[in-house]
XYZ file of C-alpha atoms in Angstrom:
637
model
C 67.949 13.055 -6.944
C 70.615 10.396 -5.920
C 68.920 9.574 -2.647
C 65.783 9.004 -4.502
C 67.604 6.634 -7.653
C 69.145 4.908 -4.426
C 66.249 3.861 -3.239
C 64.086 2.700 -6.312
C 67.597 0.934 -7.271
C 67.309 -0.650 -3.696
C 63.766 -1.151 -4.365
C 64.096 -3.001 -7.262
C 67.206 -5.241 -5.547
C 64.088 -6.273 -2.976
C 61.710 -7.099 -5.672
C 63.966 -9.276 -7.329
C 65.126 -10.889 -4.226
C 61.315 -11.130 -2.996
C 60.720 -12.627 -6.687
C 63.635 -15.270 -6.190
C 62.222 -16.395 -3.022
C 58.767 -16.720 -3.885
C 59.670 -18.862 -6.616
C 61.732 -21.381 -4.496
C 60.921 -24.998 -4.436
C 60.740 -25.063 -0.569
C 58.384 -23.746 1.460
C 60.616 -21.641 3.931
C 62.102 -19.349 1.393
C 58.737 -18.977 0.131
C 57.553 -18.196 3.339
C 60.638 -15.914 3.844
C 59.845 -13.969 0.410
C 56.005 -13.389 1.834
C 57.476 -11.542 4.773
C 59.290 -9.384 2.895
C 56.542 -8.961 1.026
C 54.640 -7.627 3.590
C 57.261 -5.560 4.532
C 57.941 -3.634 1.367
C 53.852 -3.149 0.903
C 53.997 -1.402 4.273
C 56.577 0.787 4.110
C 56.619 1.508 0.277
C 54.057 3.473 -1.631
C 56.128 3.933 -4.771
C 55.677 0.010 -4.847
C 52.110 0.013 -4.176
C 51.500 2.717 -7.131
C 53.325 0.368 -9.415
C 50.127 -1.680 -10.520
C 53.094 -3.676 -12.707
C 55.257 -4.677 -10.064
C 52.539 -5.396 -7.755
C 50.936 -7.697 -10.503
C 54.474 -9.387 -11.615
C 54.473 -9.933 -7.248
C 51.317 -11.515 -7.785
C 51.846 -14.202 -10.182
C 55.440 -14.919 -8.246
C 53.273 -16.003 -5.144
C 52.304 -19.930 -5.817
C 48.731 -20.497 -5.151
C 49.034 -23.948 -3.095
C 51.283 -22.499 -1.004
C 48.751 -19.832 0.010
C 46.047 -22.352 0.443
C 48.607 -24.257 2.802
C 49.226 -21.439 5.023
C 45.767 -20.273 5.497
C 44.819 -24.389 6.114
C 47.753 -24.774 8.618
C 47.004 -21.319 10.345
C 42.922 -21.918 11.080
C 43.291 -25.748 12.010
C 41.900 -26.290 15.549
C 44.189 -27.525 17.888
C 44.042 -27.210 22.049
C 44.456 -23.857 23.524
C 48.336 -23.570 24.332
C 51.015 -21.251 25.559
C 52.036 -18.021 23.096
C 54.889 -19.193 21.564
C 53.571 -22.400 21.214
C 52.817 -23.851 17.307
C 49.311 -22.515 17.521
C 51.231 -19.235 17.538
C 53.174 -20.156 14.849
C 50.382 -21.648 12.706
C 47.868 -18.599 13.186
C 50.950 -15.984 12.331
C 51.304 -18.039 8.961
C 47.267 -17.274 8.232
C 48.134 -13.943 9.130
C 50.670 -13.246 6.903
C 48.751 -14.877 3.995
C 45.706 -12.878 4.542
C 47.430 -9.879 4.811
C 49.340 -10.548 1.956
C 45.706 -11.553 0.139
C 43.938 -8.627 1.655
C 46.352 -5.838 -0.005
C 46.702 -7.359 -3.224
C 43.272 -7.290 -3.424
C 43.261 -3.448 -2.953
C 45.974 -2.994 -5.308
C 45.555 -5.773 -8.254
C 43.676 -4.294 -11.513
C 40.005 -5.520 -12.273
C 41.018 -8.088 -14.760
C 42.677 -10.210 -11.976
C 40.671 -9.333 -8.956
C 38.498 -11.502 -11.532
C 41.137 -14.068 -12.596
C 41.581 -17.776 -11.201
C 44.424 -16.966 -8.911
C 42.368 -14.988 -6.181
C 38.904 -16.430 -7.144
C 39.961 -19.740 -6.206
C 41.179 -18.677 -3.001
C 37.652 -17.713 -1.803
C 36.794 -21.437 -0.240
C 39.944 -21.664 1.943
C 39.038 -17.897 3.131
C 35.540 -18.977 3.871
C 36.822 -22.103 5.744
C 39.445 -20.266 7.893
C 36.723 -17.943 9.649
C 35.412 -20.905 12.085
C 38.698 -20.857 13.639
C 40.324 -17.730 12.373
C 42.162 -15.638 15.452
C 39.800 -12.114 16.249
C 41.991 -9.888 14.570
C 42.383 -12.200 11.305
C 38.677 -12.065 11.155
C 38.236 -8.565 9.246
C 40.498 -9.087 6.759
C 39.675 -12.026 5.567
C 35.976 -10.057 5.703
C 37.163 -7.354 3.814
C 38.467 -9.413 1.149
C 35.627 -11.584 0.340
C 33.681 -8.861 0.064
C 35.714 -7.450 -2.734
C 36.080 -10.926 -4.162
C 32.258 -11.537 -4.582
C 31.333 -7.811 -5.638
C 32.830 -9.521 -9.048
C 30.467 -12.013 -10.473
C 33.279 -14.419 -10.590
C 34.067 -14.210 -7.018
C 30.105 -14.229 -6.319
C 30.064 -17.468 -8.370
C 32.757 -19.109 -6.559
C 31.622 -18.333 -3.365
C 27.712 -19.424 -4.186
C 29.042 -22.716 -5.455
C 30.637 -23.597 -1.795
C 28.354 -26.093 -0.592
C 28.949 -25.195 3.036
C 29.243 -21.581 4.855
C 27.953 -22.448 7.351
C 31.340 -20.306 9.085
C 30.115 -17.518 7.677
C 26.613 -17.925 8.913
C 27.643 -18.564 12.479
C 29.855 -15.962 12.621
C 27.124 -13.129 11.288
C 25.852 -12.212 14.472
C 28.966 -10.594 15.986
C 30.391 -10.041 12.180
C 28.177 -7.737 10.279
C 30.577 -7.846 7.355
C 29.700 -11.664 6.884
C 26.416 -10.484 6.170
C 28.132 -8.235 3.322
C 29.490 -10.976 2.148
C 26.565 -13.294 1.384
C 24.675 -10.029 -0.101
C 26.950 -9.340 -2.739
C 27.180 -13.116 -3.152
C 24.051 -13.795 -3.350
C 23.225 -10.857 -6.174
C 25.984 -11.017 -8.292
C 25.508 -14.416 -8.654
C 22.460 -14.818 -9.918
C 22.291 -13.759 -13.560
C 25.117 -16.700 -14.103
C 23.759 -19.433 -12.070
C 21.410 -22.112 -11.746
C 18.675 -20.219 -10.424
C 16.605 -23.034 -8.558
C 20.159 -24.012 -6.872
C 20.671 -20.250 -6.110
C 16.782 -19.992 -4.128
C 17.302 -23.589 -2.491
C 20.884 -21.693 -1.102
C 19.216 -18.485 -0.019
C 16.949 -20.242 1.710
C 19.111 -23.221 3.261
C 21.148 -19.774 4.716
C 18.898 -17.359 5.536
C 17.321 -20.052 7.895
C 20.872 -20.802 9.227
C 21.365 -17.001 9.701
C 18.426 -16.496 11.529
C 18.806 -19.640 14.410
C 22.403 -17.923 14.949
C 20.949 -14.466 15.831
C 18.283 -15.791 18.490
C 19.072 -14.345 21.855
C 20.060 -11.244 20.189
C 18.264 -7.806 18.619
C 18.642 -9.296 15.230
C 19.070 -5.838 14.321
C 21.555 -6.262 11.476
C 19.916 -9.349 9.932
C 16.788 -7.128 9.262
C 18.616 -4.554 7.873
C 20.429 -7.171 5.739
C 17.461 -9.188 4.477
C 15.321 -5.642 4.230
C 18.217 -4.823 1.209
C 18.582 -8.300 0.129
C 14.601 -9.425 -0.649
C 13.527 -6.127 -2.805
C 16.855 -6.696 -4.930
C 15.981 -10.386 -5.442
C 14.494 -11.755 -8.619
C 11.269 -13.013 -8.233
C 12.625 -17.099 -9.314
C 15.449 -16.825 -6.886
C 13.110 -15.494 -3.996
C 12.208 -18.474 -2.119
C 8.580 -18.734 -2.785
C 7.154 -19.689 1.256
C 9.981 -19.986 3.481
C 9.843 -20.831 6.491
C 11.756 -18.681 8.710
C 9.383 -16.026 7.732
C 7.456 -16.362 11.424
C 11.171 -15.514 13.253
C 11.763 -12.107 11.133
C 8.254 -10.969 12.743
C 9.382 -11.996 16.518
C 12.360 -10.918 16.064
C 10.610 -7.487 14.244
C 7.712 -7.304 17.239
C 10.247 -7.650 19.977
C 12.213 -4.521 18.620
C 8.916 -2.566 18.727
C 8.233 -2.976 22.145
C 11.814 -2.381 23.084
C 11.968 1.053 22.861
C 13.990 1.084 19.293
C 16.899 2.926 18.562
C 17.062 5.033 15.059
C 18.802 1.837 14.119
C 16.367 -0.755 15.089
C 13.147 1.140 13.935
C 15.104 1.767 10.683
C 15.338 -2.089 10.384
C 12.258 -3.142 11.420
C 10.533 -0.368 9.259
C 12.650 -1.279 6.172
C 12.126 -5.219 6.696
C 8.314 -4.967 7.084
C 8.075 -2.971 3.822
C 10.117 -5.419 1.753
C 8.376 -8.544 3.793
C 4.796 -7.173 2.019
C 6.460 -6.765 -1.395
C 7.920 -10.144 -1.231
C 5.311 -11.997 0.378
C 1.997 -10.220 -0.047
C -0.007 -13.573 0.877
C 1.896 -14.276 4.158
C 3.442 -10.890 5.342
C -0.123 -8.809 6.040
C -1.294 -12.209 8.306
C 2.618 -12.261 10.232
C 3.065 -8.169 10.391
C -0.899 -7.066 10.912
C -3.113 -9.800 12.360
C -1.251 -10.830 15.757
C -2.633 -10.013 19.272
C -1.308 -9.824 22.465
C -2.980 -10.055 26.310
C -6.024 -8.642 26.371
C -4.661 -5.571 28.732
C -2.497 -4.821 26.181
C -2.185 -3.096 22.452
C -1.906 -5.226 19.178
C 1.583 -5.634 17.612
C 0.065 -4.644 14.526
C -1.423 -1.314 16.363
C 2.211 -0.427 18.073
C 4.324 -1.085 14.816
C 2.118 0.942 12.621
C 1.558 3.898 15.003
C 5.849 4.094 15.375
C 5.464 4.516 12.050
C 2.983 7.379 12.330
C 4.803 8.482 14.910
C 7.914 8.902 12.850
C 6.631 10.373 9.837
C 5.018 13.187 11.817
C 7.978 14.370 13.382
C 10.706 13.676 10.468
C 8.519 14.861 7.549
C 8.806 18.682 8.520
C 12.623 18.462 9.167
C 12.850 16.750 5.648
C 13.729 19.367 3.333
C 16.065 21.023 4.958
C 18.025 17.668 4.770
C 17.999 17.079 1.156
C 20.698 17.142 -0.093
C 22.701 15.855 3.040
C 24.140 12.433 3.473
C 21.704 11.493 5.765
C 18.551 11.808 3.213
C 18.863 8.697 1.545
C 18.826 6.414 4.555
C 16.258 8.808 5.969
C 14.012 8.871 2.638
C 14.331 5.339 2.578
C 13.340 4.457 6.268
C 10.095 6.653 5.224
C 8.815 5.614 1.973
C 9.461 2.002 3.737
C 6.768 3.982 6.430
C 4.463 4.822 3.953
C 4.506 1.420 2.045
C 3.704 -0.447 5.362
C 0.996 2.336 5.782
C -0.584 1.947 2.653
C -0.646 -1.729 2.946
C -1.850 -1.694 6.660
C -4.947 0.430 5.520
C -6.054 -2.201 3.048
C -5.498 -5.033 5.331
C -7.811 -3.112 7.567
C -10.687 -2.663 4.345
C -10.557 -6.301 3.292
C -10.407 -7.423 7.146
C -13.748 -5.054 8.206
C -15.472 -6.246 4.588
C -14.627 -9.995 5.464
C -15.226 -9.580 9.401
C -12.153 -11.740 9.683
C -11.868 -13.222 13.239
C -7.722 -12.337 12.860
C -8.798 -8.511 12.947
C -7.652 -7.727 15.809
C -8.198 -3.859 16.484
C -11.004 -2.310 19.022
C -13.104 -0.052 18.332
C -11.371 2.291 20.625
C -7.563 1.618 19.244
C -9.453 2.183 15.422
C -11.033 5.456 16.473
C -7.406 6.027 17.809
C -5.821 4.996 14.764
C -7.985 7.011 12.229
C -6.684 10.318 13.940
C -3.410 9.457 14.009
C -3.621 8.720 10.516
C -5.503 11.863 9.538
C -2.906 13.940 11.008
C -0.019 12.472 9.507
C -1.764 12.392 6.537
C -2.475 16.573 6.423
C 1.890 16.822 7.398
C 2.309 14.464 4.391
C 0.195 17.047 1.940
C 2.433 19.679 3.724
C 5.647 18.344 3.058
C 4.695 17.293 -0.389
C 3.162 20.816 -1.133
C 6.916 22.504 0.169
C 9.099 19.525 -1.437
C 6.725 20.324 -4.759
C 7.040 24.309 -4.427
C 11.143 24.268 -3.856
C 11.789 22.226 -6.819
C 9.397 23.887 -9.399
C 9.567 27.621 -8.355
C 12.641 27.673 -6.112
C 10.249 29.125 -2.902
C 7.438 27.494 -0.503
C 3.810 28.021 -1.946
C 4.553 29.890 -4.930
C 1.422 30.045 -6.646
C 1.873 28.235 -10.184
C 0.666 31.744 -12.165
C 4.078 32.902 -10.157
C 5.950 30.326 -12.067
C 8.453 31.449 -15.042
C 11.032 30.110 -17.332
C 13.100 33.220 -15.444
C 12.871 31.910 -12.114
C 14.155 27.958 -13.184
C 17.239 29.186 -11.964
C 16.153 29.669 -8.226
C 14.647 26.228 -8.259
C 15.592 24.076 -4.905
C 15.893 20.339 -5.035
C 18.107 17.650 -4.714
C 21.743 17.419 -6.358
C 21.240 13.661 -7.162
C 19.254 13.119 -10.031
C 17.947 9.829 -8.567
C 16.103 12.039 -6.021
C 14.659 14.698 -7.737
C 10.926 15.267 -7.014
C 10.201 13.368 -10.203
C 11.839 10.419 -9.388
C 12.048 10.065 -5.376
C 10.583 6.688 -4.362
C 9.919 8.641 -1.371
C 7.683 10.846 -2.773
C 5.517 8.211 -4.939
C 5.434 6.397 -1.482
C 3.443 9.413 0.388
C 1.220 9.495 -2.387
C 0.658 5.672 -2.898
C -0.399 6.195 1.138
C -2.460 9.524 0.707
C -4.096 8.813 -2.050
C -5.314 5.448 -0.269
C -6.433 7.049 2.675
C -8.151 10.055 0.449
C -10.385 7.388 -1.400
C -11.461 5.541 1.612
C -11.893 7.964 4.764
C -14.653 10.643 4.252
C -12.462 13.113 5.874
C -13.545 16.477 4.232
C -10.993 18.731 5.619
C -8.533 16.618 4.046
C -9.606 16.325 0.876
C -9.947 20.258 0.574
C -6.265 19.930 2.021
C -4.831 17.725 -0.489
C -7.117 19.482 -3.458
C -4.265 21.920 -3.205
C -1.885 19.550 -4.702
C -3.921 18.895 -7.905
C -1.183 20.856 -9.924
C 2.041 18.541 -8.507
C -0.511 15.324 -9.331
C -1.452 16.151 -13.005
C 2.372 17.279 -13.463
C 3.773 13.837 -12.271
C 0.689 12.357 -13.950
C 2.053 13.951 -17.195
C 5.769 12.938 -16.804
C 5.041 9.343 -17.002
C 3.700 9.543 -20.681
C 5.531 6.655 -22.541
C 7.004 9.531 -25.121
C 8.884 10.705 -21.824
C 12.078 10.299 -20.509
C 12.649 6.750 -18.926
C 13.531 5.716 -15.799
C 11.223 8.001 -14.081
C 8.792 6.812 -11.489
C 5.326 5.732 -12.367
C 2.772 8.044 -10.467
C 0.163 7.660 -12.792
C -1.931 4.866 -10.729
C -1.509 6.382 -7.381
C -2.225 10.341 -8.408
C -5.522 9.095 -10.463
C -6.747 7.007 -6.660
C -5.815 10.626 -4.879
C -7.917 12.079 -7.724
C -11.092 9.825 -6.859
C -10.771 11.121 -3.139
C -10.129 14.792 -3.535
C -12.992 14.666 -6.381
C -15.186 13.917 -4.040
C -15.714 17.736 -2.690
C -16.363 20.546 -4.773
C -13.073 22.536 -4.355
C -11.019 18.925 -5.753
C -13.447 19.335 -8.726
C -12.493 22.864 -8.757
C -8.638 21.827 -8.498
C -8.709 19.166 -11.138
C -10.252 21.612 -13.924
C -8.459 24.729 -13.009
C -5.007 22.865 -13.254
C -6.054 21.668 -17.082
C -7.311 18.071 -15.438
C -10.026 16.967 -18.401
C -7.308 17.505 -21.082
C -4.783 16.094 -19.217
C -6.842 12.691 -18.551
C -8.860 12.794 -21.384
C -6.312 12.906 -23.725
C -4.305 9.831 -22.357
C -7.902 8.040 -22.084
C -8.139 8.907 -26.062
C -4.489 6.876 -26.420
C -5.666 3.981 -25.172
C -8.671 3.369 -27.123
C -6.305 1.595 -30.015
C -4.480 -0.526 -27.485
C -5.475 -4.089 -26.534
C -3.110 -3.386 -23.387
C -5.352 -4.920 -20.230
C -3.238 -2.949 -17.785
C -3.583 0.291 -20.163
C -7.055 -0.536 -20.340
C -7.773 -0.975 -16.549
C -5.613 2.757 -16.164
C -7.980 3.736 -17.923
C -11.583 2.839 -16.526
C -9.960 4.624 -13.638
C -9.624 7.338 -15.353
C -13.439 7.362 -16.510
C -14.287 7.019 -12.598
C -13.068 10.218 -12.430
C -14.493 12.000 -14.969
C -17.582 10.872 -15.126
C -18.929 12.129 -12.146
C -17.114 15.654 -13.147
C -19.497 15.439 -16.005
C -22.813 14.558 -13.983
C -22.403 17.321 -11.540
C -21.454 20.041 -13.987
C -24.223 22.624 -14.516
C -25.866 23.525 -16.305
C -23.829 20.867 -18.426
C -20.424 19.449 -19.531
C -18.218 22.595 -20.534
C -18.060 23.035 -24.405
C -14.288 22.308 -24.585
C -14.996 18.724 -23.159
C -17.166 17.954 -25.941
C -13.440 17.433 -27.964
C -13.499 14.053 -26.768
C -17.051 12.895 -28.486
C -15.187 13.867 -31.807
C -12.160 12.066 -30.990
C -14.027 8.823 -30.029
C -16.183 9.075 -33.059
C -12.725 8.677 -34.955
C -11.673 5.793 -33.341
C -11.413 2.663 -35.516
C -13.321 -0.703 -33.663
C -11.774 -3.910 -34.860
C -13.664 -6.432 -32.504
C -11.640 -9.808 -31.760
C -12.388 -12.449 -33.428
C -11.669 -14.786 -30.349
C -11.282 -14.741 -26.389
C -13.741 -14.178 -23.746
C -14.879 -10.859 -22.350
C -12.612 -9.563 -20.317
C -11.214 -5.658 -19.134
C -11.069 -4.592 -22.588
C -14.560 -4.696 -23.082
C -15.236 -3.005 -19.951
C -13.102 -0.254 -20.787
C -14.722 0.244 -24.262
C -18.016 0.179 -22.321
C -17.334 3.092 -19.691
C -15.516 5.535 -22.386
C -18.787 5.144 -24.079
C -20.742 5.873 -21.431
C -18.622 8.999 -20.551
C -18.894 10.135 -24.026
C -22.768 9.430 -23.668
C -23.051 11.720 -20.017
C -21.419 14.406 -22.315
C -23.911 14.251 -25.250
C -27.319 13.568 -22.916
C -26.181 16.443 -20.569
C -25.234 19.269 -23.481
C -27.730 21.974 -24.678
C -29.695 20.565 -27.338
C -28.264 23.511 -29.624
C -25.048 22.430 -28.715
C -25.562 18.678 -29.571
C -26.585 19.662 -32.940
C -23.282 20.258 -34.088
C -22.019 16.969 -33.103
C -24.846 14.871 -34.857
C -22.341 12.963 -37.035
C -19.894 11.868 -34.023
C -22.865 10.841 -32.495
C -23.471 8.792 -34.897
C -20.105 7.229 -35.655
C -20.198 6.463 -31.426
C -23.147 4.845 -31.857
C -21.859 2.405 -34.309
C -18.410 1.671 -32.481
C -21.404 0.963 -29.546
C -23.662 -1.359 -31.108
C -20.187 -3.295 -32.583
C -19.481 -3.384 -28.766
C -22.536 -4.444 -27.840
C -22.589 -7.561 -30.413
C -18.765 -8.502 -29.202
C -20.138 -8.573 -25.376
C -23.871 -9.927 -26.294
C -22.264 -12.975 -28.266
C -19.139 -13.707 -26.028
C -17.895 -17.446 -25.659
C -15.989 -18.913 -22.843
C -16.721 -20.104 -19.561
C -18.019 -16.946 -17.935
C -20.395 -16.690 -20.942
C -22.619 -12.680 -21.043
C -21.603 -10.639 -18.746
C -25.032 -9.152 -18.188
C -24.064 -6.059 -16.613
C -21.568 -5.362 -19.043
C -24.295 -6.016 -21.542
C -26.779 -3.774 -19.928
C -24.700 -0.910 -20.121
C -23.868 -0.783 -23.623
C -27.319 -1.465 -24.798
C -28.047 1.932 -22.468
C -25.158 3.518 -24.343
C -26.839 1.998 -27.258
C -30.701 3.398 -26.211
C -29.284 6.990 -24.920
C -27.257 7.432 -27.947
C -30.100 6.510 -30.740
C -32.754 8.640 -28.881
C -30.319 11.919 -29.078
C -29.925 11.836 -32.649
């Protein structure tokens, strides 16, 4: 007990002293006081506990003379011996950086934000040109906690020059750090036009210091910072977007590492959401020698490549920390997959002299595809099964309220089945290649997954939780593919499929929502060929939705050209006609007054599209097929 009150009491004697001497009017006591400093932060953790005496320390330290020691200590003078001033000048940076460095660690919130430290952030910045090797981290370590504060961020974004942190990048990852946090805690509190014309001023900097090298943490660096950008700070055409695709190409043909192909995988998939004019033509339309494969053809099929083999291993890795890089570096995968296979559609349907793949490397291609494809509807089937039912292909009739408490997924909530970008990724990609390759063995694959697609379909209703994922676009494409064969038709009905689409086509109807109204002409796609190929006709149940059109309320607009709207209105009345035309006549009977009630919601459709105004003027197919809906509907009466 005495040793111990000896030693705070001794303590305290330090703190004072350290207190008098920081507060001196000459610069060699202060200096002295710093050391000591230093000294009682190393050896005392009692101190460094003490948020009060570390902050009354704080405010003892004047900031000019901080500024002058880390000024004096990175000037550049002429190499000289050890003890010579250089010596002496870089041991003075050191000691204020260290001295910066631990505060930081140690200083409450409130004045990590405050003047004191914030303003120290462009001498800090300045010193790293000619800062000794094993100065250079520290001073690192504590701009990065400087500008994860949007003060600090501000500060540092309104330096005019960093050009020392640029140069320094390629053999620093941490400057890179640095300019991220910068860079997006910045940019709800600053001139947003200045902010782009900096990002891109920089970026270009950063990427003429990592020629000659694997550029392997720039891409990792922009691949985080572009998808976290807002769209008016993203620098609209830049033009160091050409060197991001050397540099990416010249990693694939390198035989990557797991750390370069997660780069260059990450990077192209934020590339196509940033740029989706310029990123297809840099990533998917260059050639090489004529002896040799396409870029485009090598990058993608690494891609295949690693999706086939990681997808199986997946689950087991859930909830490790390896599964979010690992998730990530995929549904990157997939999103360059899903945006390769349209580039390939609109390059075939244009015969566009950049397409660059033969006939032989697309034959190659489509089977590589195929079979990834089939391990994607595997690994969503198991990922699926674990989480609902707690075992692999549990049928859903298997599926009780008693067995929730065997259910298997992931421990972060972010990553749940429901809301893993990595799962709406696979089936953004699937559902692509469903729709547009007549492979049948696939589709009677993926059919099997109607019940996960209709239940993520449903969880995205607006009455539902937020901050889920939004599969509703991508399961209703995978819906057009696997409908396509008898046993998806099968699927889609035995899982509850009508009620579940027709229903959230009936909420649209009162909406003047484009989007909404484009979901849901998709959703008629679907359905009505269900309805053609039924026999001997539509299924009484489905009839539900004649009565529930019949009740919706028409209020034409009174102004605006013809647009998505009207097409919408259009094909729900055409569904609603396939249903009545193909029903027993004994059946339609019954429904003589909703037929009736459609048919005058048609013909006030057919006078909104017949006397439309604008530019475009009639839409004459539009036209012709609500004066069908019009002819079908009067003649059934």
């Amino acid at each position: 007990m005495e040793a111990a009150s000896a030693s705070r009491q001794n303590e305290n004697v330090s703190i004072e002293k350290i207190e008098t001497l920081l507060k001196a009017k000459d610069d060699t006591s202060r200096f002295v006081g710093l050391a000591l400093l230093k000294s009682v932060l190393d050896n005392s953790q009692e101190l460094r506990s003490n948020e009060d005496a570390v902050v009354k320390l704080w405010e003892s330290i004047p900031s000019k003379f901080l500024d002058r020691l880390i000024r004096t200590g990175s000037r550049k003078e002429p190499k000289e011996p050890k003890s010579s001033p250089k010596k002496e000048s870089h041991d003075m940076l050191d000691l204020a950086v260290y001295v910066l460095h631990t505060l930081c660690a140690l200083l409450p919130e409130e004045k990590r934000k405050s003047g004191r430290l914030v303003d120290r952030i462009p001498q800090l910045v300045s010193c790293l040109l000619n800062c000794p090797e094993q100065t250079t981290q520290p001073v690192l370590e504590t701009l990065v906690s400087l500008v994860s504060q949007p003060e600090g961020a501000r500060a540092l974004v309104s330096i005019e020059d960093v050009t020392p942190l640029t140069e320094i990048a390629s053999s620093q990852p941490l400057a890179l750090e640095v300019l991220l946090h910068a860079w997006l805690n910045s940019a709800s509190a600053v001139d947003r036009a200045g902010l782009r014309s900096t990002i891109d001023k920089n970026v270009g900097n950063l990427v003429a210091s990592f020629k000659g090298t694997d550029a392997v943490t720039l891409l990792d660096f922009l691949a985080k910072l572009l998808p976290s950008l807002d769209p008016e700070v993203l620098p609209p055409n830049p033009s160091w977007i050409p060197s991001l695709g050397k540099f990416i190409f010249n990693l694939v043909i390198s035989r990557p590492t797991s750390a370069s192909r997660a780069a260059f995988t990450n990077l192209s998939a934020a590339l196509l959401e940033a740029y989706p004019l310029q990123a297809p033509q840099l990533l998917f339309a260059n050639e090489t020698n004529r002896d040799e494969k396409p870029y485009s053809y090598l990058l993608v099929n690494l891609m295949l490549v690693d999706l086939r083999s990681s997808l199986p291993l997946l689950l087991e890795q859930l909830n490790s920390p390896q599964y979010p890089q690992t998730a990530r570096r995929l549904s990157s995968a997939f999103n360059v997959i899903s945006n390769y296979i349209g580039y390939l559609l609109r390059s075939m349907d244009a015969a566009s002299p950049s397409f660059a793949l033969s006939p032989d490397h697309l034959l190659k291609l489509r089977r590589s595809l195929s079979e990834t494809m089939s391990v994607a509807v595997e690994f969503l089937r198991d990922r699926y099964d674990a989480s609902i039912a707690g075992a692999l292909g549990l049928h859903p009739d298997a599926r009780t309220a008693d067995l929730t408490s065997l259910t298997w997924d992931s421990k972060d909530s972010t990553t749940t089945v429901h809301s893993d970008p990595l799962i709406l990724a696979a089936i953004q990609a699937l559902a692509i290649w469903l729709r547009e390759d007549d492979n049948e063995m696939l589709r009677k694959e993926a059919a099997g997954l109607c019940d996960m697609f209709l239940d993520l379909y449903q969880h995205q209703h607006p009455s539902q939780t937020e901050g889920r994922l939004d599969f509703r676009r991508p399961v209703l494409v995978a819906l057009e593919g696997i409908t396509a064969e008898n046993k998806g038709v099968e699927a889609l009905l035995d899982n509850n499929g009508w009620k579940v689409l027709s229903d959230d086509l009936v909420s649209i109807l009162p909406t003047a929502d484009e989007s909404a109204a484009s979901h849901g002409i998709e959703i008629v796609r679907i359905l009505l060929p269900v309805v053609e190929a039924e026999t001997p006709g539509p299924r009484e149940e489905w009839m539900d939705l004649v009565t529930k059109v019949a009740a919706w309320y028409y209020v034409p607009p009174t102004s605006g050209e013809v647009g998505i709207l009207e097409e919408f209105q259009v094909a729900v009345l055409q569904l609603v006609t396939a249903l009545v035309a193909g029903t027993h006549q004994g059946v339609r009977r019954r429904y003589v007054h909703s037929v009736s009630a459609v048919l005058g919601v048609a013909a006030q459709v057919r006078e909104r599209v017949a006397n439309a105004k604008g530019g475009g003027g009639v839409d004459r197919e539009l036209l012709e097929g609500v004066e069908d809906v019009v002819g079908t509907l009067g003649g059934l009466r």
